[in-house]
Structures are given as C-alpha cells and as structure tokens.
Amino acid sequence: MEDKGINPWVSTEYSQPEYVRMIENIHALNENLIVRVEDFSLFYGDKPALKRINLSIKKNRVTAIIGPSGCGKSTLLRAFNRMNDLIPNVRIEGRILIDGEDICKKDTDLVALRRKVGMVFQKPNPFPMSIYENVAFGLKIAGEKDRARLDQLVEKSLRQAALWDEAGDILDRSALTLSGGQQQRLCLARALVIEPEIILMDEPASALDPISTAKLEALIYSLKKDYTIVIVTHNMQQAARVADYTAFLLLGELVEYDETRKIFTNPTDKRTEDYITGRFG
Amino acid sequence: MKGWDKFFALASGLCVLIIFAFLFWIIFIIARNGAGTISWEFFTAAPVEGMTEGGIFPAIYGTVFLVLVMTVFLMPFGVMAGIYLAEYAPQNSRLTQAIRLAVNNLAGVPSIVFGLFGVGFFIQYAGRGLDRTLGLETVFSQPCLLWAAATLAILNLPVVIKTSEEAIKAVPLEHREAAFALGATKLKMIVRVVLPQAFSGILTGAILSVSRGAGEVAPILFTGAAYYLPYIPKLPTDQFMELGYHIFVLSTQSPDVDKTQPLLYGTILVLLLLTLALNTFAIGLRVRMRRKYGR
Amino acid sequence: MKRGERITNSILEGGLKLSALLAIFLIFLIFIFIFKEALPIFTNPGVRSEVDLRDLFASSVWQPVSDHPRFSLLPLFLGTLKLSLIAILFATPLALGAAIFTAEFAPRALKETIKPGIEILAGIPSVVMGAFALLTLASVLQGIFGWTMRLNAVNAGIALGLAIVPTIYSVADDALRAVPGSFREAAYALGSRRNQAIFRVIIPVALPGIFAGFMLGLGRAIGETMIVLLASGNAAILSLDPALSTRSFSATIAAELGEVVFGSTHYAVLFFIGALLFVITFIINLIANLVVERFKVRLAGVA
Ligand SMILES: Nc1ncnc2c1ncn2[C@@H]1O[C@H](COP(=O)(O)OP(=O)(O)OP(=O)(O)O)[C@@H](O)[C@H]1O
Ligand SMILES: [Mg+2]
C-alpha cells in the first residue's frame, strides 16, 4: 500500500516535545499532508466543544468525520475555515496548519483562507439569485468583471458539479426553483468556481433523497483528483463509501483516526467499534 | 364559550367594531363629499379667485417635490444606521443601547417640535451660516423646500432605521455564512447578499415615510410651506405649496366657506387617497415579507 | 484583503457608525437649538421686563398680542391636560379591547384583517383627521349634546383619541403576543376559564407593555398639533370644562409662530413652550421605552 509509513495518526495526549517532533517528522516525510491540527481545543463560552485534537489530513483524499450528534464534528470542520469566528464568545487553543501556515493567528487573512478552503453546508443555501449569479458570486466579489471569463468559469464549475446538463439552459432562472439535490450541487459549483484547495462538506447529503445522495457521492469521488475533501456525515455507509480516511469524534475528543477500511473492519478503540456497530449514538 | 367568556369576547369585539366604524365613517364622509370635486381640471389647474375656485396642481407638485428631496436626505442615513445596528453594533453595549433609546425617543418627539427645530437649526443657524459664508442675500436663511424636506427627513429617520434594521436582521444566517465561506468580506456580504434581500423591507420603510412626509403639516408650517404661490417652485430654495397645508389653509382661512367647501373636501380626498395607497402598498409588502420568512 | 480595501472598509464602516450615532446627536441638537431660541426669557433684560418666570406659571391670561401682552402658560397647560386626558380616556379602552380581541378571541382570518385595518387608521394624516373633526364630528357631537361651542375639548379629544388608538393598540398587541404560550396553557391546565386566564394571567404579565403603549399614546396626544389646531376652537380659557373651546401648547405654537417677530418676547416664549413640550414628551417616551426594554428582557428570561 503506497500510504505505508505515513499513517495519519491520532493522540489525545499532552503535547510533549517528543510528540511534536513526531509530527514534524511525519510532515517532513510526507508533503502530501495539507492540514495539520495540533492540540486544538475550542470553547463556546466556558463549554469545551473540542478537546486537544491532533490530526493530519492528506491531500487529494477524502477524509470523513463521524460521531454522534453534538460531538463537535461541525465545530471541527468550521475551524478549518474559521467560520466559528462568526459566533460570539468562541475561544480557541492550539494550532491548525494549512499548507504549513497557522490559520488560527489573529492576523490571518480570512478572505484568502476561505478562498482556499471552500465549504458546502448541510442545508442547501443558494442565494435567492439566478443560477448563474450564484456560481459567479465568488468571482464577482473578487473583482472579476470579464464577462467571457465569467461565463467560461461558471460553465466549468457547473460541469464539475455535474449540473451543467440540467441547468446549462436555465442559467437565468432563480436558483430556488431547483430541486434540493440540484441546489446542493449548485452550492458545490459555487464553492468550486474559486478553485479552493480544500472543500469542507457538513452533512451535505442529509437533506437529500437517495438518488441525489448517490449523485453527490459519485461527484465527491470524482473531485478527489483535484481537491482535498473533508466531509462530516452521520451516515456510516456513506463514510465507508466515499472516504479514504475516517476520524471518529466523541464528546469533543478524537477517539480514533485511520484508514476508513481499518476503522470499519478493525477499529482499535472499543468506543469506535460500539459506534460503528450501532451500539450507541 | 359561555357566560363571562362570551361577554368579554363580545365587549372586546365591540371595541374593534367601534374603531372600524370611525375609520369607515371618516373615509365615507370624505369620499362622498370629495368625489364630486375630482376632475382633470382639479388636478391640473392652480387655485384662482382667492382659492375659491380652480385646482390644486401646485400643492400636488409641491408635495411630490418635497417628499423626493426628503427621501434623498433620509434614505442614505436611515439605511446606513439600520445596517450598523443590525450588523455591526455590539449587542448589549452601552453605546448600542443609547442609540436604540435615542431612535425610539426621536420617534416620539412631537412633530411641531421638529418644526421649531427646523426654524432654530436649519433656517436660523445653518441657513444664516450658509448665506454668510457664500456671501448671499437671503437664500438659505428663510423658509424653503430644502429645510422643510430636511426637517421631515429627521422626523422620519426612526421609521427608516427601524424598518431597515428589521429587514436586514430577517435575512437568514445561511446566506451570510455562504457568502463568508466564499471569501466575502463583511461589507461585500452586506452589499451583495443582505441588502438585495432586505430591499423590500427597506422599501416598506421608505414608502411609509413618504406617506408620512406627505401628510405631516406641523413640521413644514414655518420651514417652507406657502399659503399661496403664484408660480411653480423650481429650486429647493423656493417656497412651495403642499396638500396637507393647503387643507389647513382652506379649512381655516377661506374668505368664503361655502364656496371653498367642495375644494376642501376634494383636497382632503386626494391626500387621503395618496396616503392610503402608499400605506396599503407598504402593508402589503410587509405582509408578504412576513410570510416569506414565516414570521 | 488588500491594504487599500481595508482602509476603504474602515472608512465605510465608520460612516455606518456615524449614521447610527446621528440619532443621539439629533436628540441633543433638537434640545439645544430649541432652548437656544427660548434663552432670552432667562437672559435678555428687555424680554425679562415683558415676561418673567412668575408670569409664565402664575398668572392666568394668555394674551400675547396686545399692548400689554400677557404670557401665562396656565390656560395652555390646562388645555393640553384636558385634551390629552379626553383622548386617553377615549382611546385606551378601545385600543386595549381591540388588542385583547385580536390576541385572544379573534379567529385567524379576522386577526389578519384587524391589524392592517388599524395600520390604515394610523396612516390617516392628522390634518385629515382634524378636518374631519372640524367639518363633521363637531356638528354630530353638537347635535347630540347641544353644546354652545361647536369646537371644544371633547371634539378635539375624540379625534385625538382616534389618532392614538393605533399607537396604543400596536404596543399592547405586541405585549399580549409576547406572553409565552406556556403561561396560557398553565392557566388552562389549572381549569381556568378563558376570561380568568386573560385577566388573571395574561394581562398581568403583559401589563408593563400595555402601560408602555398607554404612555406612548399619551406622549403623542400631548404633542399632536394639527388635530387640536383644527378641532378644538383654540380659545385660551382657564377652565376644566370639556365643553369649552380649548387651546393646547402645540396648537399655540402652530397658530402663532407664523406671525411673530423674530427675536421678540413672544417668539422666545413660543420656543420655550416648544422646549417644554420636548422635555415632557421625552420623559414620557423614555419611561415607556425603558419599561418595554425591561419587559422584553424579563420575558426573554422566561421563554
Ligand atoms: N453556537 C454555539 N454556542 C454554544 N454551543 C454550541 C454552539 N454550536 C455548537 N455548540 C455545542 O458544541 C457542541 C458541538 O456542536 P457541533 O455542532 O459541532 O456538533 P455536531 O457533531 O456537528 O452535531 P450534529 O451531528 O448534530 O450536527 C454541542 O454540544 C453543541 O451544543
Ligand atoms: Mg453538525
């Protein structure tokens, strides 16, 4: 297996020099790690939602985050593009490195970060504008005015999101006239158009019917070659189907993180086993 | 329902009935007595024969001119303040509370006091200052449309601030998040996502204030409205005739009450229809908006 | 974000904040500039020889235009009091009853007609209301009661009351609506009849809000001008008789400022009345707004 020796790993222990060195080593060994979470904790007010998380995410792979409701999946995901900043009284500790750069610093350029780390939300949330305007939004706010280039990029991302065939002729129609599954793919196209490196997806299929879900999953699989994808899901089969790696969170702690195959066939931790066999959560 | 329950239902229902009876009575009387006066000439002619004949064109023209200038003063500040309160103001901070209190209290200042303020501040202070600095004779230091419009703008500021704030806050969080996640700055998010969606709410505020601006007389009594003008005002520094003020003039200072009566009712009907139409439109917009956001 | 963009953003955001601060600024500005024009009463010896504070509050005649002008505010104060009292007495039960009906008894469809209907009433300009009272209401009331003075405090007070019904109604309606459903359910669960639930539970809980609506209505009644000017007869009589023609603070300003000589004693006294009106309504509104705030906070704690 080509990934041997760079097995992304997990520890909930204290950060010790030895341990830090280990991370550096692994990182040095493998340039394919794009995200590194180091001893990351997050508090809503006084309440801890994430406790000393350590994990690394590989480039051009799909990483799933699973765990029972309220365990902090969304919180972790939203830490990668600092969306938690929108919530008052959030406090963080530790670091998150993306491409080697700490994004938790005060002076981090959030605009640049969020253009590098795109996001698709749980509920499809297209703007109440035309399909075209939705996709072009990210380009327009960055100052792109060239109509031909806009057209070209809009088409490209709609194709990438497998929506061109359905929506190519009705670009001027309101995005709200699309079906739920189409809307979600539109949101994906909207995120793709600014060519992020990482795409975060928070239960993107939870509001969709099985057929739309299957389409979306196929899409995720095909996007892997160009993007790194982190997906939160409640659905164990979905994680097993789409993800290369899977992280299991419980009560704000990272319990286990490994290749998906390993997590689902031979989990190390008893709690992981209980969860994936449906004994709780 | 029985006994007392029934009694209270009937008694409180009666209150509604009484209110609506008065409302219909007012509208009915004015419509019946004013309808006969309404004609093409009434809308297009100027008053003649000491205002006992002719039409009300100058008053309609003045009213429209007035509310247009008022809107120009009012909307930028009102909407900007609404944006600040909805998007930037730290909730629970002292300053925010003070601003909210000031807005609410401004809404309760009597309109005649705004009129006095217009005289004291705009004409006597700002107007004189302008004339002095520009080396003009009496241009700005006298009652004129500009100052009347500015006074009305202040009177309506709370309405616009509150409706804008409400409309902006009604824009769903998901749309804001989506914009941020695409790398929008807060300002871009507001301009491109929030304001377009809040538009109909902001429009409601604008229409309500136009309706109020067209109907308020006390603030313009001394800041610019004219009893009678032989010409049509062209500049904001001219005086103007206005519908509400014209009603006041016709009903209190007519040389021949019987001859004026039809004109008076006609003018009242025009103003009433104008404000009712604007209000109905605004209320309709608001109802539609509430449905849309399920509130 | 680029540096240039960051700077423009800060400037724009500063502009937003300034616009909001304008509200506070305006309150002070209004007070200062009205008081400034009233100041000669206190400082100018020429004005003080014509009127001093004792005259304003102690004597009994308002006769500003004469060889020996008299500037007693007493008849005007009494007139304002009389008018707003009648307006409040007329409007409060109606508005409150209507609010209770909307919140507790009306079926949904009716509810959705009542609210816009009352908003329409709110949209009627006061000069139109005043003209209605002057032309129609006054004759009808005189026909019924046979008063010698056609235009009087009752006539203006009722028109004034109609104008403030929407104010009281909408605040009271909000307050009743804000009472959490759980209170209602609790009352019914204990076997209350509907009227018991309303009078023992819902109204007491909503009382601060209802009170605030009453205060806001009162503030508007005191300051309302055109209705009084048109419908009250405007005689400055020192009497509490509601059937007599009556003059209020606001109508006095409206009627007299147009003909007054700039900078004269009369001019200063009119601005003094304006300052007085401003202060009185400001205090009333302040109380109402503070009560509403506390009410909201308290209910937010419950819900
Ligand atoms: N804005 C907030 N303020 C306070 N606490 C919050 C907030 N958002 C989330 N939490 C808390 O943080 C914890 C983690 O929430 P999070 O939304 O990340 O969970 P999740 O794993 O995504 O759950 P779900 O599967 O239900 O989406 C929960 O206990 C939640 O109550
Ligand atoms: Mg979640």
PDB file of N, CA, C and O in Angstrom, chain B residues 166-193:
ATOM      1  N   GLU B 166     -34.804  45.850  10.936  1.00  0.00           N
ATOM      2  CA  GLU B 166     -35.634  44.649  10.986  1.00  0.00           C
ATOM      3  C   GLU B 166     -35.469  43.815   9.706  1.00  0.00           C
ATOM      4  O   GLU B 166     -35.293  42.598   9.754  1.00  0.00           O
ATOM      5  N   ALA B 167     -35.510  44.510   8.574  1.00  0.00           N
ATOM      6  CA  ALA B 167     -35.400  43.800   7.290  1.00  0.00           C
ATOM      7  C   ALA B 167     -34.042  43.131   7.149  1.00  0.00           C
ATOM      8  O   ALA B 167     -33.934  42.010   6.649  1.00  0.00           O
ATOM      9  N   ILE B 168     -33.008  43.804   7.600  1.00  0.00           N
ATOM     10  CA  ILE B 168     -31.657  43.246   7.469  1.00  0.00           C
ATOM     11  C   ILE B 168     -31.494  42.041   8.385  1.00  0.00           C
ATOM     12  O   ILE B 168     -30.912  41.029   8.016  1.00  0.00           O
ATOM     13  N   LYS B 169     -32.064  42.163   9.576  1.00  0.00           N
ATOM     14  CA  LYS B 169     -31.938  41.045  10.507  1.00  0.00           C
ATOM     15  C   LYS B 169     -32.714  39.813  10.044  1.00  0.00           C
ATOM     16  O   LYS B 169     -32.427  38.701  10.470  1.00  0.00           O
ATOM     17  N   ALA B 170     -33.713  40.043   9.181  1.00  0.00           N
ATOM     18  CA  ALA B 170     -34.526  38.916   8.735  1.00  0.00           C
ATOM     19  C   ALA B 170     -33.812  38.065   7.690  1.00  0.00           C
ATOM     20  O   ALA B 170     -34.244  36.961   7.396  1.00  0.00           O
ATOM     21  N   VAL B 171     -32.727  38.563   7.137  1.00  0.00           N
ATOM     22  CA  VAL B 171     -32.002  37.773   6.132  1.00  0.00           C
ATOM     23  C   VAL B 171     -31.363  36.569   6.821  1.00  0.00           C
ATOM     24  O   VAL B 171     -30.675  36.724   7.821  1.00  0.00           O
ATOM     25  N   PRO B 172     -31.629  35.361   6.293  1.00  0.00           N
ATOM     26  CA  PRO B 172     -31.204  34.163   7.005  1.00  0.00           C
ATOM     27  C   PRO B 172     -29.694  34.043   7.159  1.00  0.00           C
ATOM     28  O   PRO B 172     -28.929  34.444   6.287  1.00  0.00           O
ATOM     29  N   LEU B 173     -29.312  33.461   8.281  1.00  0.00           N
ATOM     30  CA  LEU B 173     -27.905  33.265   8.601  1.00  0.00           C
ATOM     31  C   LEU B 173     -27.190  32.442   7.534  1.00  0.00           C
ATOM     32  O   LEU B 173     -26.033  32.684   7.211  1.00  0.00           O
ATOM     33  N   GLU B 174     -27.907  31.449   6.957  1.00  0.00           N
ATOM     34  CA  GLU B 174     -27.245  30.565   5.979  1.00  0.00           C
ATOM     35  C   GLU B 174     -26.659  31.357   4.821  1.00  0.00           C
ATOM     36  O   GLU B 174     -25.612  31.002   4.299  1.00  0.00           O
ATOM     37  N   HIS B 175     -27.381  32.415   4.405  1.00  0.00           N
ATOM     38  CA  HIS B 175     -26.888  33.170   3.264  1.00  0.00           C
ATOM     39  C   HIS B 175     -25.657  33.978   3.615  1.00  0.00           C
ATOM     40  O   HIS B 175     -24.739  34.134   2.820  1.00  0.00           O
ATOM     41  N   ARG B 176     -25.643  34.468   4.855  1.00  0.00           N
ATOM     42  CA  ARG B 176     -24.439  35.170   5.296  1.00  0.00           C
ATOM     43  C   ARG B 176     -23.266  34.214   5.352  1.00  0.00           C
ATOM     44  O   ARG B 176     -22.171  34.508   4.890  1.00  0.00           O
ATOM     45  N   GLU B 177     -23.509  33.023   5.924  1.00  0.00           N
ATOM     46  CA  GLU B 177     -22.430  32.048   6.053  1.00  0.00           C
ATOM     47  C   GLU B 177     -21.899  31.662   4.683  1.00  0.00           C
ATOM     48  O   GLU B 177     -20.695  31.556   4.480  1.00  0.00           O
ATOM     49  N   ALA B 178     -22.825  31.431   3.742  1.00  0.00           N
ATOM     50  CA  ALA B 178     -22.394  31.039   2.406  1.00  0.00           C
ATOM     51  C   ALA B 178     -21.493  32.111   1.811  1.00  0.00           C
ATOM     52  O   ALA B 178     -20.462  31.807   1.207  1.00  0.00           O
ATOM     53  N   ALA B 179     -21.864  33.368   2.000  1.00  0.00           N
ATOM     54  CA  ALA B 179     -21.056  34.450   1.434  1.00  0.00           C
ATOM     55  C   ALA B 179     -19.671  34.495   2.083  1.00  0.00           C
ATOM     56  O   ALA B 179     -18.656  34.596   1.409  1.00  0.00           O
ATOM     57  N   PHE B 180     -19.663  34.387   3.407  1.00  0.00           N
ATOM     58  CA  PHE B 180     -18.360  34.387   4.092  1.00  0.00           C
ATOM     59  C   PHE B 180     -17.498  33.222   3.635  1.00  0.00           C
ATOM     60  O   PHE B 180     -16.308  33.363   3.407  1.00  0.00           O
ATOM     61  N   ALA B 181     -18.131  32.059   3.509  1.00  0.00           N
ATOM     62  CA  ALA B 181     -17.371  30.866   3.130  1.00  0.00           C
ATOM     63  C   ALA B 181     -16.788  31.005   1.729  1.00  0.00           C
ATOM     64  O   ALA B 181     -15.854  30.304   1.379  1.00  0.00           O
ATOM     65  N   LEU B 182     -17.359  31.915   0.932  1.00  0.00           N
ATOM     66  CA  LEU B 182     -16.797  32.130  -0.406  1.00  0.00           C
ATOM     67  C   LEU B 182     -15.760  33.241  -0.402  1.00  0.00           C
ATOM     68  O   LEU B 182     -15.324  33.697  -1.449  1.00  0.00           O
ATOM     69  N   GLY B 183     -15.402  33.682   0.790  1.00  0.00           N
ATOM     70  CA  GLY B 183     -14.354  34.683   0.873  1.00  0.00           C
ATOM     71  C   GLY B 183     -14.845  36.110   0.735  1.00  0.00           C
ATOM     72  O   GLY B 183     -14.098  36.989   0.345  1.00  0.00           O
ATOM     73  N   ALA B 184     -16.117  36.347   1.051  1.00  0.00           N
ATOM     74  CA  ALA B 184     -16.608  37.721   1.020  1.00  0.00           C
ATOM     75  C   ALA B 184     -16.183  38.435   2.298  1.00  0.00           C
ATOM     76  O   ALA B 184     -16.185  37.838   3.370  1.00  0.00           O
ATOM     77  N   THR B 185     -15.829  39.697   2.167  1.00  0.00           N
ATOM     78  CA  THR B 185     -15.639  40.495   3.370  1.00  0.00           C
ATOM     79  C   THR B 185     -17.024  40.841   3.892  1.00  0.00           C
ATOM     80  O   THR B 185     -18.016  40.697   3.185  1.00  0.00           O
ATOM     81  N   LYS B 186     -17.064  41.318   5.125  1.00  0.00           N
ATOM     82  CA  LYS B 186     -18.359  41.625   5.708  1.00  0.00           C
ATOM     83  C   LYS B 186     -19.125  42.648   4.873  1.00  0.00           C
ATOM     84  O   LYS B 186     -20.329  42.501   4.624  1.00  0.00           O
ATOM     85  N   LEU B 187     -18.402  43.651   4.429  1.00  0.00           N
ATOM     86  CA  LEU B 187     -19.046  44.709   3.666  1.00  0.00           C
ATOM     87  C   LEU B 187     -19.610  44.169   2.351  1.00  0.00           C
ATOM     88  O   LEU B 187     -20.727  44.499   1.949  1.00  0.00           O
ATOM     89  N   LYS B 188     -18.832  43.299   1.691  1.00  0.00           N
ATOM     90  CA  LYS B 188     -19.306  42.724   0.429  1.00  0.00           C
ATOM     91  C   LYS B 188     -20.499  41.827   0.681  1.00  0.00           C
ATOM     92  O   LYS B 188     -21.446  41.796  -0.106  1.00  0.00           O
ATOM     93  N   MET B 189     -20.420  41.076   1.770  1.00  0.00           N
ATOM     94  CA  MET B 189     -21.548  40.214   2.129  1.00  0.00           C
ATOM     95  C   MET B 189     -22.809  41.086   2.285  1.00  0.00           C
ATOM     96  O   MET B 189     -23.876  40.741   1.768  1.00  0.00           O
ATOM     97  N   ILE B 190     -22.655  42.205   2.973  1.00  0.00           N
ATOM     98  CA  ILE B 190     -23.820  43.069   3.202  1.00  0.00           C
ATOM     99  C   ILE B 190     -24.344  43.628   1.889  1.00  0.00           C
ATOM    100  O   ILE B 190     -25.546  43.571   1.595  1.00  0.00           O
ATOM    101  N   VAL B 191     -23.432  44.153   1.080  1.00  0.00           N
ATOM    102  CA  VAL B 191     -23.862  44.832  -0.145  1.00  0.00           C
ATOM    103  C   VAL B 191     -24.460  43.841  -1.146  1.00  0.00           C
ATOM    104  O   VAL B 191     -25.470  44.127  -1.780  1.00  0.00           O
ATOM    105  N   ARG B 192     -23.841  42.666  -1.260  1.00  0.00           N
ATOM    106  CA  ARG B 192     -24.268  41.767  -2.331  1.00  0.00           C
ATOM    107  C   ARG B 192     -25.320  40.753  -1.909  1.00  0.00           C
ATOM    108  O   ARG B 192     -26.077  40.267  -2.746  1.00  0.00           O
ATOM    109  N   VAL B 193     -25.336  40.397  -0.650  1.00  0.00           N
ATOM    110  CA  VAL B 193     -26.282  39.349  -0.231  1.00  0.00           C
ATOM    111  C   VAL B 193     -27.404  39.909   0.633  1.00  0.00           C
ATOM    112  O   VAL B 193     -28.580  39.660   0.393  1.00  0.00           O
TER     113      VAL B 193
END
